[in-house]
Amino acid sequence: MASTSPTIAGVGLADRPRASRVPARLDLLQSFTGGVLALFMWGHMFFVSTILVSKDFMWTVTRMFEGYFIFGKPYPGIVSVIVFGILVMFVAHAFLAVRKLPINFRQWQMYRGHMKVMKHEDTTLWWVQAITGFMLFFLVTVHLYQMLMHPGLIGPYESADRVWSGRWWPLYLVMLFAVELHGGIGLYRLAVKWGWFERGDADATRSALKKAKWALTVFFLALGLATLGAYMKIGYEHADRAGERYVPASVQQGAVK
Amino acid sequence: MTTTTIVKAPSTTPAPSATAARSGGVATGTKIRVHALRYNPQEPGSVPRMQTYELEQSEGMTLFIALNEIRETQDPTLQFDFVCRAGICGSCAMMVNGRPTLACRTLTRDVGPDITLAPLPVFELIGDLSVNTGKWMRGTSERLQAWLHGDAKARDINRLEERMEPELAEQLNELDRCVECGCCVASCGTARMRPDFVGAVGMAKIARFRLDPRDKRTDDDYYELVGTDDGVFGCMSLLACHDVCPKDLPLQTQIAFLRRKMAGKGWA
């Protein structure tokens, strides 16, 4: 491929005599980026849901990611680096996955008509995945840009103020459903696509995977809604002092001493 | 799509017996309605429409029996295909209540009393419920070179064939059970959107020859055939093919296997 001239590639003969390996790489990368992002979202949900335990616990987890317990002071830039990595992964995944979406009215019409008469769960779930994936192009980009530029504004009050006084909660609410549906279906599809966990009986494995998929989706949606509700409540109560940073009592006492 | 005609069964059919057993969803002796898509692409001005036929549910009635009864007693113009009536030839695949399946293996009591029939999509429509799956299958076989590529010595018919483990022979026989009915292609959302997609039948064929030690092709050779977005990498794992296959072929497993092997060539 490397030796192919632009002229040969330009007239569509670059694949002679050896088919391009790019489709294989794109397929692997699509699965890899999707898998990493879906697993990251599980971790992300656990981190943000620490607010349900206590403000101090959420503060501790946040500072941990900023290297506070290693360097003695927070470096929010570390968060920006992680966010940038996720952003790169996200853009790559979007770029790869968009190849699968219907790209014209004919394809849209074919799939919709097919889905309606077939009434086949996995066929319908793909449509849900396609719609939520399209929504995430926009929702995630906005969220990641905010996190990239203001990595230090994560914390019990900082996040709650953003959610409530900053009016981010509608975006987070829509994004929660889009992410959990998209990621859950995506992980299930990865498993059946590559034949993971298949031990002799593919049908039994798939049935178990489907049940696990729904159980995880419900669990993370419940956890996400509870978490968002908690931030909204804290933000509402803290609205008149929006912008004030959260400092745990233990740290305040330490500073006085 | 525009008009619906109802054709009643002639009254010569015997009255339902008082002892008609309810052997499934529809009791023997009750009326069933077959709503068939009628369209003749060869006839200028023909517009797709639904036509309804009423007939009586008989014991053990299959769609094969029902459609033949309709053609014999109500409407000789209705086009559909049958050869073996035993799920072997794969000719009678059609959309039954929205899903592709073999009409000869479908009991009307299980899918009635209202049964909607349509021709398989993707394939060239001959007329009404009849499609030319053969043309598509031949094209796919030629494109994928879906035949055994042995060495020249193997062509000597006086020579004993190489031995094969019975387990492997069974695996090959399992995949050879494909009757090329086209249900997997018609059920595939990817094939509906992208007409050049090889479909599960194409991938299963490649997986079958890859398993066969008599076929001397390598993964590089197979990659040339299915290593594209119209091949195995185009598959979106909707798995309707696996769910509708009338022969219960392990399509999910075979496609995943082929995908792993072909993806392995990505950096090789």
Coordinates of C-alpha atoms in Angstrom, one line a residue:
Chain A
M1 CA 0.0 0.0 0.0
A2 CA 2.8 2.3 0.9
S3 CA 4.2 2.1 -2.6
T4 CA 0.8 2.9 -4.3
S5 CA 0.9 6.1 -6.2
P6 CA -1.8 8.7 -5.7
T7 CA -2.8 8.1 -9.3
I8 CA -3.3 4.3 -8.7
A9 CA -5.2 5.0 -5.5
G10 CA -7.2 7.8 -7.1
V11 CA -8.7 5.5 -9.7
G12 CA -9.6 2.8 -7.1
L13 CA -6.9 0.3 -8.1
A14 CA -4.8 0.5 -4.9
D15 CA -6.2 -2.8 -3.6
R16 CA -4.5 -4.8 -6.5
P17 CA -2.9 -7.2 -6.0
R18 CA -3.3 -7.2 -2.2
A19 CA -6.4 -6.1 -0.4
S20 CA -5.9 -3.2 1.9
R21 CA -5.4 -4.1 5.6
V22 CA -7.0 -0.8 6.6
P23 CA -10.6 -2.2 7.0
A24 CA -9.3 -4.8 9.5
R25 CA -7.4 -2.1 11.5
L26 CA -10.4 0.2 11.5
D27 CA -12.7 -2.6 12.7
L28 CA -10.3 -3.5 15.6
L29 CA -9.8 0.2 16.5
Q30 CA -13.6 0.8 16.5
S31 CA -14.1 -2.1 18.9
F32 CA -11.0 -1.1 21.0
T33 CA -12.0 2.5 21.4
G34 CA -15.6 1.7 22.1
G35 CA -14.7 -0.9 24.7
V36 CA -12.2 1.4 26.5
L37 CA -14.7 4.3 26.5
A38 CA -17.6 2.1 27.8
L39 CA -15.4 0.7 30.6
F40 CA -14.1 4.2 31.4
M41 CA -17.7 5.3 31.8
W42 CA -18.3 2.6 34.4
G43 CA -15.3 3.9 36.3
H44 CA -16.4 7.5 35.8
M45 CA -19.9 6.8 37.2
F46 CA -18.4 5.3 40.3
F47 CA -16.1 8.3 40.8
V48 CA -18.9 10.9 40.4
S49 CA -21.3 8.8 42.5
T50 CA -18.9 9.1 45.5
I51 CA -21.0 12.2 46.3
L52 CA -23.7 9.8 47.5
V53 CA -21.3 8.7 50.2
S54 CA -20.2 12.1 51.4
K55 CA -18.8 15.4 50.2
D56 CA -15.5 14.7 51.8
F57 CA -15.2 11.3 50.1
M58 CA -16.0 13.0 46.7
W59 CA -13.4 15.7 47.5
T60 CA -10.8 13.0 48.3
V61 CA -11.4 11.1 45.1
T62 CA -11.2 14.4 43.1
R63 CA -7.9 15.5 44.8
M64 CA -6.5 12.0 44.2
F65 CA -6.9 12.4 40.5
E66 CA -5.2 15.8 40.8
G67 CA -2.2 14.1 42.4
Y68 CA -2.8 15.9 45.7
F69 CA -1.8 12.9 47.8
I70 CA 1.4 12.3 45.8
F71 CA 2.7 15.8 45.3
G72 CA 1.2 17.5 48.3
K73 CA -0.8 20.0 46.3
P74 CA -3.4 19.6 43.5
Y75 CA -2.4 19.7 39.8
P76 CA -5.7 19.9 37.9
G77 CA -3.6 19.7 34.7
I78 CA -3.4 16.0 35.3
V79 CA -7.2 15.9 34.8
S80 CA -6.9 17.8 31.6
V81 CA -4.4 15.3 30.3
I82 CA -6.8 12.4 31.1
V83 CA -9.7 14.4 29.5
F84 CA -7.6 15.0 26.4
G85 CA -6.8 11.3 26.2
I86 CA -10.6 10.5 26.4
L87 CA -11.3 13.2 23.9
V88 CA -8.9 11.7 21.4
M89 CA -10.4 8.2 22.0
F90 CA -13.9 9.6 21.6
V91 CA -13.2 11.4 18.4
A92 CA -11.5 8.3 17.0
H93 CA -14.5 6.2 18.0
A94 CA -16.9 8.6 16.5
F95 CA -14.9 8.8 13.3
L96 CA -14.8 5.0 13.0
A97 CA -18.4 4.3 14.1
V98 CA -19.9 6.9 11.8
R99 CA -19.1 4.6 8.9
K100 CA -21.9 2.3 10.0
L101 CA -24.6 4.9 10.3
P102 CA -27.2 5.3 7.5
I103 CA -25.8 8.0 5.2
N104 CA -28.7 8.8 3.0
F105 CA -32.5 8.6 3.0
R106 CA -32.6 5.3 1.1
Q107 CA -30.5 3.6 3.8
W108 CA -32.5 5.3 6.6
Q109 CA -35.8 4.2 5.0
M110 CA -34.5 0.6 4.4
Y111 CA -33.4 0.1 8.0
R112 CA -36.4 1.7 9.6
G113 CA -38.8 -0.3 7.5
H114 CA -36.8 -3.5 8.1
M115 CA -36.7 -2.9 11.9
K116 CA -40.4 -2.2 12.1
V117 CA -41.5 -5.4 10.4
M118 CA -38.8 -7.7 11.8
K119 CA -39.4 -6.7 15.5
H120 CA -36.0 -8.2 16.3
E121 CA -34.5 -7.0 19.6
D122 CA -30.8 -6.8 18.5
T123 CA -31.8 -5.1 15.2
T124 CA -33.8 -2.5 17.2
L125 CA -31.0 -2.1 19.8
W126 CA -28.7 -1.2 16.9
W127 CA -31.0 1.7 16.0
V128 CA -31.0 2.8 19.6
Q129 CA -27.2 2.7 19.6
A130 CA -27.0 4.7 16.3
I131 CA -29.4 7.4 17.6
T132 CA -27.7 7.7 21.0
G133 CA -24.3 7.6 19.3
F134 CA -25.3 10.6 17.1
M135 CA -26.5 12.4 20.2
L136 CA -23.3 11.8 22.0
F137 CA -21.3 13.5 19.2
F138 CA -22.6 16.8 20.5
L139 CA -23.3 16.1 24.2
V140 CA -19.9 14.6 25.0
T141 CA -18.0 17.2 23.1
V142 CA -19.5 20.0 25.1
H143 CA -18.8 18.2 28.4
L144 CA -15.2 17.3 27.5
Y145 CA -14.4 20.8 26.4
Q146 CA -15.6 22.1 29.8
M147 CA -13.6 19.5 31.7
L148 CA -10.5 20.2 29.5
M149 CA -10.6 23.9 30.1
H150 CA -11.7 23.9 33.8
P151 CA -10.3 20.8 35.3
G152 CA -9.9 22.4 38.7
L153 CA -13.6 23.0 39.0
I154 CA -14.5 19.5 40.0
G155 CA -15.6 19.0 43.6
P156 CA -18.6 18.7 45.9
Y157 CA -19.6 22.4 45.6
E158 CA -17.8 23.1 42.3
S159 CA -19.6 20.3 40.4
A160 CA -22.9 20.9 42.2
D161 CA -22.7 24.6 41.3
R162 CA -22.0 23.8 37.7
V163 CA -24.9 21.3 37.6
W164 CA -27.4 23.6 39.2
S165 CA -26.4 27.3 39.0
G166 CA -24.5 26.6 35.7
R167 CA -27.6 24.9 34.3
W168 CA -25.7 21.9 33.1
W169 CA -28.2 19.4 34.5
P170 CA -30.4 19.1 31.4
L171 CA -27.3 18.2 29.4
Y172 CA -26.2 15.7 32.0
L173 CA -29.6 14.1 32.2
V174 CA -29.9 13.5 28.5
M175 CA -26.2 12.4 28.3
L176 CA -26.7 9.9 31.1
F177 CA -29.4 8.0 29.2
A178 CA -27.5 8.3 25.9
V179 CA -24.3 7.0 27.4
E180 CA -25.7 4.2 29.5
L181 CA -27.8 2.9 26.6
H182 CA -25.1 3.3 24.0
G183 CA -22.3 1.9 26.2
G184 CA -24.4 -1.1 27.5
I185 CA -25.5 -2.1 24.1
G186 CA -22.0 -1.6 22.7
L187 CA -20.3 -3.8 25.2
Y188 CA -22.9 -6.5 24.6
R189 CA -22.3 -6.2 20.9
L190 CA -18.6 -6.4 21.3
A191 CA -18.9 -9.7 23.1
V192 CA -21.1 -11.3 20.5
K193 CA -19.2 -9.7 17.6
W194 CA -15.8 -11.2 18.7
G195 CA -17.3 -14.4 20.3
W196 CA -16.2 -13.6 23.8
F197 CA -17.3 -15.8 26.7
E198 CA -18.7 -18.3 24.2
R199 CA -18.1 -21.7 25.6
G200 CA -19.8 -24.3 23.5
D201 CA -23.3 -22.9 23.6
A202 CA -23.4 -19.5 21.8
D203 CA -27.2 -19.1 22.4
A204 CA -27.0 -19.5 26.1
T205 CA -24.0 -17.2 26.3
R206 CA -25.8 -14.5 24.3
S207 CA -28.9 -14.8 26.5
A208 CA -26.8 -14.4 29.6
L209 CA -25.0 -11.4 28.1
K210 CA -28.2 -9.8 27.2
K211 CA -29.5 -10.2 30.8
A212 CA -26.3 -8.8 32.2
K213 CA -26.4 -5.9 29.7
W214 CA -29.9 -4.9 30.9
A215 CA -29.1 -5.4 34.5
L216 CA -26.0 -3.1 34.2
T217 CA -27.9 -0.5 32.2
V218 CA -30.6 -0.3 34.9
F219 CA -28.0 -0.2 37.7
F220 CA -25.9 2.6 36.1
L221 CA -29.0 4.6 35.2
A222 CA -30.3 4.3 38.8
L223 CA -26.9 5.2 40.1
G224 CA -26.5 8.1 37.6
L225 CA -30.0 9.5 38.4
A226 CA -29.3 9.3 42.1
T227 CA -25.9 11.0 41.6
L228 CA -27.3 13.8 39.4
G229 CA -30.1 14.3 41.9
A230 CA -27.6 14.6 44.7
Y231 CA -25.6 17.3 42.8
M232 CA -28.7 19.2 41.9
K233 CA -29.8 19.2 45.6
I234 CA -26.4 20.4 46.8
G235 CA -26.2 23.0 44.0
Y236 CA -29.7 24.2 44.8
E237 CA -28.9 24.6 48.5
H238 CA -25.5 26.2 47.6
A239 CA -26.9 28.5 44.9
D240 CA -26.5 31.7 46.9
R241 CA -22.9 30.9 47.5
A242 CA -22.2 29.5 44.0
G243 CA -18.5 29.7 43.1
E244 CA -17.3 29.0 46.7
R245 CA -14.8 26.1 46.7
Y246 CA -15.4 23.1 49.0
V247 CA -12.8 22.6 51.7
P248 CA -13.2 19.6 54.0
A249 CA -13.4 20.4 57.7
S250 CA -10.2 18.4 58.4
V251 CA -8.3 20.5 55.9
Q252 CA -9.7 23.7 57.3
Q253 CA -8.5 22.7 60.8
G254 CA -5.2 21.7 59.4
A255 CA -4.8 25.1 57.8
V256 CA -5.6 26.9 61.0
K257 CA -3.0 24.9 62.9
Chain B
M1 CA -50.0 -1.1 -1.0
T2 CA -53.1 0.7 -2.3
T3 CA -56.0 -1.8 -2.4
T4 CA -57.0 -4.9 -0.6
T5 CA -59.1 -7.6 -2.2
I6 CA -60.7 -10.3 -0.1
V7 CA -61.2 -13.6 -1.8
K8 CA -63.4 -16.0 0.0
A9 CA -62.8 -19.8 0.0
P10 CA -65.4 -21.8 -1.9
S11 CA -68.1 -23.3 0.2
T12 CA -67.2 -26.8 -0.9
T13 CA -64.8 -27.1 2.1
P14 CA -66.3 -29.4 4.8
A15 CA -67.7 -27.8 7.9
P16 CA -65.4 -27.9 10.9
S17 CA -65.8 -31.0 12.9
A18 CA -67.2 -30.6 16.4
T19 CA -64.2 -32.4 17.7
A20 CA -61.7 -30.1 16.0
A21 CA -58.7 -30.2 18.3
R22 CA -57.0 -27.0 19.2
S23 CA -53.5 -28.1 18.4
G24 CA -51.7 -24.8 18.5
G25 CA -52.5 -21.1 18.3
V26 CA -55.3 -21.6 15.8
A27 CA -57.9 -24.3 16.2
T28 CA -58.5 -26.7 13.4
G29 CA -61.6 -25.8 11.5
T30 CA -61.5 -22.0 12.1
K31 CA -61.0 -19.4 9.4
I32 CA -57.5 -18.1 8.7
R33 CA -56.7 -15.1 6.6
V34 CA -53.6 -15.0 4.4
H35 CA -52.6 -11.4 3.5
A36 CA -50.2 -11.8 0.5
L37 CA -48.2 -9.1 -1.1
R38 CA -49.1 -9.0 -4.8
Y39 CA -46.9 -7.3 -7.3
N40 CA -45.6 -8.1 -10.7
P41 CA -42.6 -6.1 -11.7
Q42 CA -42.8 -7.4 -15.2
E43 CA -46.2 -6.0 -15.7
P44 CA -46.3 -2.3 -16.6
G45 CA -48.6 -0.4 -14.2
S46 CA -48.5 -3.1 -11.5
V47 CA -48.5 -1.5 -8.1
P48 CA -47.6 -3.4 -4.9
R49 CA -50.8 -4.2 -2.9
M50 CA -52.0 -6.6 -0.3
Q51 CA -54.6 -9.3 -1.1
T52 CA -56.4 -11.3 1.5
Y53 CA -57.5 -14.9 1.1
E54 CA -59.7 -16.7 3.6
L55 CA -59.4 -20.4 4.1
E56 CA -60.0 -23.0 6.7
Q57 CA -57.4 -24.2 9.2
S58 CA -56.8 -27.9 8.7
E59 CA -54.9 -30.3 10.9
G60 CA -51.2 -29.9 10.4
M61 CA -51.6 -27.3 7.7
T62 CA -48.3 -25.6 6.6
L63 CA -48.0 -22.5 4.6
F64 CA -47.1 -24.7 1.7
I65 CA -50.5 -26.5 1.9
A66 CA -52.3 -23.2 2.5
L67 CA -50.7 -21.4 -0.5
N68 CA -51.3 -24.4 -2.8
E69 CA -54.9 -24.5 -1.7
I70 CA -55.3 -20.8 -2.5
R71 CA -53.8 -21.3 -5.9
E72 CA -55.9 -24.3 -6.7
T73 CA -59.2 -23.1 -5.4
Q74 CA -59.1 -19.3 -5.3
D75 CA -56.4 -17.6 -7.3
P76 CA -54.3 -19.4 -9.9
T77 CA -52.3 -16.1 -10.5
L78 CA -50.6 -16.1 -7.1
Q79 CA -46.9 -16.6 -7.6
F80 CA -44.7 -18.4 -5.1
D81 CA -41.9 -21.0 -5.1
F82 CA -41.8 -24.6 -3.7
V83 CA -39.9 -27.7 -4.7
C84 CA -39.2 -30.1 -1.8
R85 CA -41.8 -29.0 0.8
A86 CA -39.5 -30.5 3.4
G87 CA -37.1 -27.7 4.3
I88 CA -34.3 -29.1 2.1
C89 CA -34.4 -27.1 -1.1
G90 CA -34.7 -23.6 0.4
S91 CA -37.0 -22.4 -2.4
C92 CA -40.0 -21.3 -0.3
A93 CA -38.4 -18.7 1.9
M94 CA -40.6 -15.7 2.4
M95 CA -41.4 -13.0 4.9
V96 CA -44.0 -14.4 7.3
N97 CA -45.5 -11.8 9.6
G98 CA -42.4 -9.7 9.0
R99 CA -39.7 -12.3 9.4
P100 CA -38.1 -14.5 6.8
T101 CA -38.6 -18.2 7.1
L102 CA -39.3 -21.4 5.1
A103 CA -43.0 -21.5 4.3
C104 CA -43.0 -25.3 4.0
R105 CA -41.8 -25.6 7.6
T106 CA -44.2 -23.1 9.0
L107 CA -47.5 -24.3 10.5
T108 CA -50.3 -21.9 9.9
R109 CA -51.7 -22.6 13.4
D110 CA -48.5 -21.1 14.9
V111 CA -48.5 -17.9 12.9
G112 CA -52.3 -17.4 12.2
P113 CA -55.1 -16.6 12.2
D114 CA -53.9 -13.5 10.3
I115 CA -50.8 -14.3 8.3
T116 CA -49.0 -11.6 6.3
L117 CA -46.8 -12.8 3.5
A118 CA -44.3 -10.8 1.5
P119 CA -41.4 -11.7 -0.8
L120 CA -37.8 -11.7 0.6
P121 CA -36.2 -8.3 0.2
V122 CA -32.7 -7.9 -1.3
F123 CA -33.3 -10.6 -3.9
E124 CA -34.6 -9.9 -7.4
L125 CA -38.4 -10.1 -7.3
I126 CA -40.0 -12.4 -9.9
G127 CA -43.5 -11.7 -8.8
D128 CA -45.7 -11.8 -5.7
L129 CA -43.9 -14.1 -3.2
S130 CA -41.4 -15.5 -5.7
V131 CA -37.8 -14.2 -5.7
N132 CA -34.7 -15.2 -7.6
T133 CA -32.4 -16.2 -4.7
G134 CA -30.4 -18.5 -7.1
K135 CA -29.1 -15.5 -9.0
W136 CA -27.9 -13.8 -5.8
M137 CA -26.4 -17.0 -4.4
R138 CA -24.5 -17.8 -7.6
G139 CA -23.2 -14.3 -7.8
T140 CA -22.0 -14.5 -4.1
S141 CA -20.4 -17.9 -4.6
E142 CA -18.5 -16.7 -7.6
R143 CA -17.5 -13.5 -5.9
L144 CA -16.3 -15.4 -2.8
Q145 CA -14.9 -18.3 -4.8
A146 CA -17.0 -20.6 -2.5
W147 CA -15.7 -23.9 -3.7
L148 CA -12.9 -26.2 -2.6
H149 CA -9.5 -25.0 -3.8
G150 CA -7.6 -28.2 -3.4
D151 CA -4.2 -29.1 -4.9
A152 CA -3.9 -30.6 -8.3
K153 CA -3.1 -34.1 -7.0
A154 CA -6.5 -34.2 -5.3
R155 CA -8.1 -34.1 -8.7
D156 CA -6.9 -37.7 -9.3
I157 CA -10.1 -39.6 -8.8
N158 CA -8.2 -42.9 -8.4
R159 CA -6.3 -41.6 -5.4
L160 CA -7.7 -42.1 -1.9
E161 CA -9.0 -39.0 -0.2
E162 CA -7.0 -37.7 2.7
R163 CA -8.3 -38.8 6.1
M164 CA -10.2 -36.4 8.3
E165 CA -11.1 -36.5 12.0
P166 CA -14.8 -37.4 12.4
E167 CA -15.3 -34.3 14.6
L168 CA -14.0 -32.1 11.8
A169 CA -16.1 -33.9 9.2
E170 CA -19.1 -33.3 11.4
Q171 CA -18.3 -29.6 11.7
L172 CA -18.0 -29.3 7.9
N173 CA -21.3 -31.3 7.5
E174 CA -22.9 -28.9 9.9
L175 CA -22.0 -25.9 7.8
D176 CA -22.8 -27.7 4.6
R177 CA -26.4 -28.0 5.8
C178 CA -27.0 -24.5 4.4
V179 CA -29.8 -24.6 1.8
E180 CA -29.1 -21.1 0.5
C181 CA -32.7 -20.1 1.3
G182 CA -31.7 -16.4 1.7
C183 CA -33.4 -15.9 5.1
C184 CA -30.2 -14.7 6.7
V185 CA -29.7 -12.1 4.0
A186 CA -33.3 -10.9 4.1
S187 CA -33.2 -10.6 7.9
C188 CA -29.9 -8.6 7.8
G189 CA -30.2 -4.9 8.5
T190 CA -26.8 -4.3 7.0
A191 CA -27.7 -6.1 3.8
R192 CA -30.8 -4.0 3.6
M193 CA -28.8 -0.8 3.8
R194 CA -25.8 -2.0 1.8
P195 CA -26.7 -4.2 -1.2
D196 CA -23.0 -5.3 -1.7
F197 CA -22.8 -6.9 1.8
V198 CA -21.9 -10.6 1.5
G199 CA -24.3 -11.6 4.2
A200 CA -24.1 -14.5 6.7
V201 CA -24.4 -17.1 4.0
G202 CA -21.3 -15.8 2.3
M203 CA -19.3 -15.6 5.5
A204 CA -20.4 -19.1 6.6
K205 CA -19.2 -20.5 3.3
I206 CA -15.8 -18.9 3.8
A207 CA -15.7 -20.2 7.4
R208 CA -16.6 -23.6 6.1
F209 CA -13.7 -23.8 3.5
R210 CA -11.3 -22.3 6.0
L211 CA -12.0 -25.2 8.3
D212 CA -11.5 -27.8 5.5
P213 CA -7.9 -29.1 5.4
R214 CA -8.4 -30.0 1.8
D215 CA -8.7 -26.3 0.9
K216 CA -5.2 -25.0 0.4
R217 CA -6.1 -21.3 0.7
T218 CA -4.5 -19.3 3.4
D219 CA -6.0 -16.5 5.6
D220 CA -4.3 -14.0 3.2
D221 CA -6.4 -15.5 0.4
Y222 CA -9.6 -15.4 2.4
Y223 CA -8.8 -11.8 3.4
E224 CA -8.8 -10.9 -0.3
L225 CA -12.4 -12.2 -0.5
V226 CA -14.0 -11.0 2.8
G227 CA -11.5 -8.5 4.3
T228 CA -13.6 -5.4 3.4
D229 CA -16.4 -3.3 4.7
D230 CA -18.7 -5.3 2.3
G231 CA -17.3 -8.5 3.9
V232 CA -16.8 -9.5 7.5
F233 CA -15.9 -6.0 8.7
G234 CA -19.3 -4.7 7.4
C235 CA -21.2 -7.1 9.7
M236 CA -22.8 -5.1 12.6
S237 CA -23.5 -8.2 14.6
L238 CA -27.3 -7.7 14.6
L239 CA -27.5 -11.5 14.6
A240 CA -31.0 -11.7 13.0
C241 CA -29.3 -14.1 10.6
H242 CA -28.5 -16.4 13.5
D243 CA -32.0 -16.1 15.0
V244 CA -34.0 -16.7 11.8
C245 CA -31.8 -19.4 10.1
P246 CA -34.3 -22.3 9.4
K247 CA -31.5 -24.8 9.6
D248 CA -30.2 -23.5 12.9
L249 CA -26.7 -23.0 11.6
P250 CA -24.2 -21.6 14.1
L251 CA -23.9 -18.3 12.2
Q252 CA -23.0 -16.2 15.3
T253 CA -20.0 -18.4 16.1
Q254 CA -18.8 -18.7 12.5
I255 CA -19.0 -15.0 11.8
A256 CA -17.1 -14.2 15.1
F257 CA -14.5 -16.8 14.2
L258 CA -14.0 -15.4 10.7
R259 CA -13.9 -11.8 12.1
R260 CA -11.1 -12.8 14.5
K261 CA -9.1 -14.5 11.8
M262 CA -9.5 -11.7 9.3
A263 CA -8.8 -9.0 11.9
G264 CA -5.6 -10.9 12.8
K265 CA -4.4 -10.0 9.3
G266 CA -4.7 -6.3 10.0
W267 CA -1.1 -5.9 10.9
A268 CA 0.2 -9.1 9.3

